Amino acid sequence: MKILVTGALGFIGKNLIVELHNRGYDEVLGYDIDSDPNFLDAYCKSAEFVFHLAGVNRPQNNDEFMKGNFGFTSTLLDTLRKNHNACPIMISSSIQAKLDNPYGQSKKAGEDLMFEYGRETGAKVLVYRFPNVFGKWCRPNYNSAIATFCYNVTRDIPIQVNDPKVMMNLVYVDDVVNELINALVDKETREEQFCVVPVTYSVTLGHIVDLIQTFKESRMSLQIPKMSDPFTKKLYSTYLSYLPTDKFAYEPKMNVDARGSFTEMLKTADYGQVSVNITKPGITKGNHWHHTKNEKFLVVSGTGVIRFRKIDMEEVVEYFVDGNSLRIVDIPPGYTHNIENTGKSDLITIMWANEPVDPKIPDTFSLKV
């Protein structure tokens, strides 16, 4: 299937084309503002579906809105007519088409032209009025506040918010792309004459900024954002995509002594924390128990033994562990336990606890196994 994508180098276009290839659509015809105009005729002749994503958001003067958003749409449709190609065509409009401003007027004119084209030719027409789209590869300091905030915060550049109570209507680029590919196979989501992305978010500007700031602070606090909230999860992914390449890595605090080290990796409010424990050869760590706290140990390098004893019993249970044969060992409450390095190299253990360490309520009591 030959698919024409205008605005191929733009934010949505890049994401769409990559995912089309991921799903096996190999004949994608990308056209952008710098493409050879002669290509448009050939593409409009062979295309079996058109995603019309090209448009103008930030022109030098208002006249360019109509030229870019209405004029090129007219050129595209005329080229399809000339080639007698009535394939389905999708156009990206905006919720601002409802507003009486130069940008909204140009988008509304493009919509009207598209609907007229559909009536005239019988072509299937899909008009999407997108809210603010966010996600990876969106250009900062252009037309997306989220892209600008993420870019600035990751580079310690100040951001300005005039009114944190402003409500933002948002859609995530992966949800946009998923909907557009559904439209390709006649499974678009419609509300009357317009098509819509079914997953949207209404969030205040202040809340967005607060979340982005917590993302930055998480490297110190080790608190992972609440991934059970779909918007937070998508915003965090967006934030990470704007990290400078020299800031991908950061160093957690290692608690080091003669026995080895213990390093907290990440914490969550709902799902506990993950840590890395290194035990030197011949060393035993632990010899404590918990009322409610429970853990999972996974030895990934070295050899050792994990011992358990129910605090009111004498029987000792042993589990021998080896980084060459991975297995996860549960640490139940009410059992004092320890881990001994029985090998000649460091014993490295990934440890999960069901709750972050709280020095005020450690729920940890010393008792030899």
XYZ file of C-alpha atoms in Angstrom:
369
model
C 0.000 0.000 0.000
C 1.453 3.349 -1.065
C 0.900 6.035 1.557
C 1.610 9.731 0.988
C 2.532 11.750 4.076
C 2.812 15.509 3.694
C 4.683 17.316 6.447
C 6.875 14.216 6.601
C 9.650 15.922 8.553
C 7.321 17.548 11.064
C 6.545 16.390 14.580
C 3.554 14.157 13.826
C 4.866 13.182 10.399
C 8.141 11.778 11.748
C 6.362 9.776 14.443
C 3.765 8.478 11.989
C 6.257 7.395 9.323
C 8.443 5.556 11.825
C 5.461 3.621 13.163
C 4.123 2.871 9.687
C 7.447 1.215 8.913
C 7.315 -0.616 12.271
C 3.957 -2.104 11.253
C 5.139 -3.258 7.856
C 4.036 -0.395 5.606
C 7.125 -0.099 3.427
C 5.904 2.166 0.624
C 5.625 5.477 2.464
C 5.998 8.566 0.271
C 7.239 11.435 2.403
C 6.758 15.003 1.161
C 7.845 18.156 2.980
C 8.339 21.847 2.352
C 11.827 21.320 0.906
C 10.851 18.404 -1.339
C 11.098 18.710 -5.119
C 7.636 19.947 -6.247
C 7.768 17.482 -9.146
C 7.554 14.635 -6.639
C 4.074 15.737 -5.577
C 2.566 14.882 -8.942
C 4.098 11.412 -8.974
C 3.084 10.776 -5.375
C -0.509 11.922 -5.933
C -0.738 9.620 -8.920
C 0.252 6.455 -7.064
C -0.919 7.097 -3.475
C -3.610 4.824 -2.064
C -4.018 6.906 1.118
C -2.962 10.458 1.973
C -2.044 11.766 5.419
C -2.017 15.537 4.954
C -0.055 16.791 7.955
C 1.712 19.774 6.371
C 0.825 23.181 7.777
C 2.071 26.479 9.130
C 2.123 27.231 12.872
C 4.569 30.086 13.366
C 4.783 32.229 10.219
C 6.606 35.544 9.965
C 3.321 37.215 9.034
C -0.348 36.256 9.212
C -0.719 35.964 5.423
C 1.436 32.843 5.553
C -1.210 31.058 7.628
C -3.632 31.051 4.723
C -0.911 30.298 2.194
C 0.441 27.330 4.134
C -2.749 25.880 5.613
C -5.200 26.629 2.805
C -2.996 27.196 -0.224
C -1.009 23.981 -0.093
C -4.152 21.988 0.714
C -5.674 23.404 -2.464
C -2.550 22.450 -4.424
C -2.604 18.930 -3.019
C -6.265 18.385 -3.886
C -5.843 19.836 -7.376
C -2.961 17.423 -7.976
C -5.071 14.480 -6.845
C -7.879 15.643 -9.159
C -5.503 15.954 -12.093
C -4.423 12.374 -11.561
C -8.026 11.170 -11.113
C -7.068 9.764 -7.715
C -9.971 9.688 -5.253
C -8.131 7.742 -2.546
C -8.987 8.447 1.120
C -7.377 11.578 2.511
C -6.833 12.700 6.098
C -6.108 16.310 7.092
C -4.732 17.551 10.395
C -6.737 20.539 11.538
C -6.880 22.115 14.985
C -9.377 22.869 17.726
C -8.479 26.484 16.951
C -10.522 26.161 13.756
C -13.422 27.203 16.002
C -11.700 30.513 16.828
C -11.718 33.776 14.919
C -7.976 34.306 14.566
C -5.678 34.064 11.521
C -4.481 30.571 12.384
C -7.977 29.291 13.158
C -9.390 30.879 10.020
C -6.744 29.196 7.854
C -7.442 25.816 9.434
C -11.211 26.248 8.986
C -10.684 27.171 5.336
C -8.643 23.999 4.839
C -11.398 21.930 6.469
C -14.094 23.438 4.252
C -11.997 22.828 1.171
C -11.526 19.201 2.186
C -15.225 18.592 2.808
C -16.062 20.177 -0.554
C -13.491 17.951 -2.237
C -15.076 14.883 -0.659
C -18.548 15.838 -1.901
C -17.209 16.559 -5.381
C -15.067 13.456 -5.897
C -16.630 10.916 -3.558
C -13.277 10.464 -1.821
C -13.348 9.468 1.830
C -12.321 12.513 3.841
C -11.096 12.402 7.452
C -10.752 15.745 9.214
C -9.052 15.667 12.607
C -9.201 18.693 14.886
C -6.216 18.020 17.119
C -5.769 19.664 20.522
C -2.212 20.398 21.682
C -0.028 17.417 20.767
C 2.969 16.485 22.921
C 5.643 13.807 22.817
C 9.137 13.061 21.536
C 10.636 14.981 18.590
C 8.445 18.063 19.008
C 10.437 21.238 18.387
C 10.898 23.356 21.556
C 10.350 27.116 21.513
C 8.020 26.687 18.541
C 4.395 25.779 19.141
C 4.406 23.409 22.122
C 4.623 24.619 25.707
C 5.404 21.102 26.932
C 8.307 20.716 24.506
C 9.683 24.091 25.593
C 9.303 23.332 29.317
C 10.970 19.920 28.988
C 13.818 21.329 26.913
C 14.443 24.203 29.300
C 14.182 22.253 32.556
C 16.608 19.565 31.349
C 19.101 22.357 30.582
C 18.536 24.469 33.714
C 16.994 27.250 31.621
C 14.307 29.267 33.475
C 10.702 28.850 32.358
C 7.905 31.367 32.645
C 4.279 30.576 33.459
C 1.975 33.588 33.441
C -1.156 31.786 34.614
C -0.758 28.285 36.113
C -4.568 27.857 36.158
C -4.810 27.801 32.368
C -6.372 24.511 31.264
C -4.494 22.663 28.525
C -6.280 20.219 26.229
C -3.697 17.656 25.227
C -3.156 14.522 23.198
C -0.059 12.304 23.157
C 1.654 11.758 19.822
C 1.646 7.948 20.120
C -2.131 8.053 20.630
C -2.413 10.300 17.556
C -0.331 7.904 15.475
C -2.317 4.891 16.672
C -5.574 6.590 15.698
C -4.233 7.592 12.271
C -3.110 4.043 11.513
C -6.551 2.836 12.600
C -8.002 5.297 10.068
C -5.840 3.677 7.411
C -7.856 0.470 7.834
C -11.291 2.116 8.177
C -11.325 2.040 11.973
C -11.215 5.778 12.629
C -12.982 7.329 15.621
C -15.676 9.806 14.593
C -17.783 12.434 16.301
C -20.277 13.615 13.724
C -18.395 15.020 10.704
C -15.000 15.169 12.423
C -12.600 12.438 13.422
C -11.008 12.467 16.872
C -8.242 10.877 18.897
C -10.160 9.012 21.628
C -7.521 9.505 24.364
C -7.168 13.143 25.477
C -6.190 14.978 28.674
C -7.267 18.241 30.305
C -4.548 19.425 32.681
C -3.662 22.806 34.143
C -0.443 24.431 33.051
C 0.666 24.638 36.671
C 0.247 20.896 37.203
C 2.282 20.170 34.076
C 5.126 22.377 35.272
C 5.023 20.836 38.748
C 5.275 17.337 37.280
C 8.192 18.274 35.051
C 10.026 19.769 38.029
C 9.504 16.556 40.022
C 10.933 14.595 37.087
C 14.119 16.614 37.366
C 14.231 16.223 41.148
C 13.697 12.455 40.905
C 17.381 11.899 40.231
C 18.083 13.084 43.758
C 14.989 11.729 45.509
C 15.032 8.478 43.453
C 11.236 8.738 43.398
C 9.881 7.360 40.134
C 6.774 9.228 38.893
C 3.402 7.564 39.287
C 3.334 5.359 36.204
C -0.193 4.155 36.936
C -1.406 7.605 35.834
C -1.435 7.551 31.998
C -0.760 11.269 31.565
C 2.151 11.276 34.026
C 3.668 8.229 32.309
C 3.485 9.865 28.876
C 4.755 13.209 30.129
C 7.731 11.530 31.812
C 8.621 9.736 28.578
C 8.399 13.064 26.785
C 10.616 14.731 29.387
C 13.320 12.063 29.057
C 13.393 12.505 25.275
C 14.634 16.083 25.776
C 17.607 15.189 27.977
C 20.917 16.422 26.534
C 23.005 13.458 25.444
C 25.631 14.228 28.082
C 23.010 14.014 30.854
C 21.630 10.530 30.296
C 23.622 9.145 33.239
C 23.687 10.140 36.903
C 25.331 8.691 40.000
C 23.318 7.490 42.986
C 24.745 7.570 46.506
C 26.698 4.397 47.320
C 26.816 3.437 50.998
C 30.223 1.750 51.145
C 32.013 -0.046 53.994
C 34.440 -2.939 54.386
C 31.644 -5.465 53.802
C 30.727 -4.049 50.374
C 28.091 -1.496 49.443
C 24.371 -0.806 49.374
C 22.893 1.562 46.777
C 19.273 2.611 46.426
C 18.309 2.779 42.757
C 14.687 3.888 42.659
C 11.684 4.433 44.909
C 7.949 4.561 44.340
C 5.084 5.597 46.565
C 3.020 2.524 45.679
C 5.439 -0.225 44.680
C 8.418 -0.002 47.023
C 12.037 0.442 46.063
C 14.847 -1.286 44.199
C 18.443 -1.386 45.474
C 21.758 -2.979 44.547
C 23.713 -4.806 47.261
C 27.363 -5.820 46.862
C 28.791 -8.284 49.380
C 32.525 -8.958 49.576
C 33.859 -12.579 49.665
C 33.423 -14.243 53.032
C 31.075 -11.525 54.306
C 27.580 -12.088 55.708
C 25.006 -9.292 55.631
C 21.586 -9.016 57.184
C 20.724 -10.931 60.355
C 17.491 -9.005 60.842
C 13.769 -9.470 60.385
C 10.642 -7.405 59.612
C 7.034 -7.288 60.816
C 5.439 -6.224 57.526
C 8.224 -5.244 55.171
C 8.998 -7.935 52.614
C 11.690 -8.217 49.981
C 12.810 -10.111 46.896
C 16.478 -10.939 46.302
C 17.964 -11.707 42.897
C 21.662 -12.580 42.770
C 23.036 -11.582 39.360
C 26.752 -12.213 39.920
C 28.755 -14.393 42.281
C 27.736 -17.283 44.529
C 26.219 -17.272 47.976
C 23.620 -18.567 50.367
C 20.501 -16.925 51.806
C 19.492 -18.264 55.218
C 16.180 -17.988 57.050
C 14.984 -18.767 60.552
C 11.518 -18.135 61.877
C 12.148 -15.923 64.898
C 10.506 -18.349 67.370
C 12.014 -21.517 65.863
C 15.487 -23.106 65.665
C 15.362 -24.617 62.158
C 17.512 -22.791 59.579
C 16.479 -22.905 55.912
C 19.131 -22.306 53.231
C 18.822 -21.248 49.592
C 22.012 -21.393 47.549
C 22.167 -18.690 44.895
C 24.355 -18.235 41.840
C 24.543 -15.454 39.253
C 24.818 -18.093 36.524
C 21.441 -19.589 37.444
C 19.058 -16.764 38.238
C 16.216 -17.236 40.665
C 14.266 -14.812 42.806
C 14.059 -15.485 46.521
C 11.184 -14.072 48.589
C 12.016 -12.713 52.054
C 8.845 -13.176 54.135
C 8.039 -11.180 57.303
C 8.694 -12.916 60.614
C 11.865 -14.664 59.409
C 15.282 -13.382 60.384
C 17.527 -13.708 57.357
C 21.015 -13.079 56.023
C 23.000 -13.435 52.823
C 26.589 -14.783 52.749
C 29.084 -14.518 49.921
C 30.562 -18.029 49.604
C 32.562 -17.300 46.464
C 35.820 -15.571 45.579
C 34.327 -12.559 43.776
C 31.775 -9.903 44.760
C 28.232 -11.124 45.289
C 25.885 -8.698 43.537
C 22.218 -8.794 44.497
C 19.259 -6.831 43.152
C 16.911 -6.200 46.076
C 13.287 -5.118 45.934
C 11.425 -4.012 49.068
C 7.683 -3.472 49.174
C 8.111 -0.012 50.706
C 10.788 2.692 50.567
C 13.156 2.909 53.509
C 11.695 5.148 56.217
C 14.269 5.903 58.959
C 11.442 6.905 61.318
C 9.703 3.532 60.929
C 12.396 1.122 59.730
C 10.527 -2.088 60.619
C 13.942 -3.790 60.860
C 15.062 -5.712 63.977
C 18.485 -7.283 64.532
C 18.527 -11.025 65.218
C 21.109 -13.612 64.182
C 19.898 -16.442 61.987
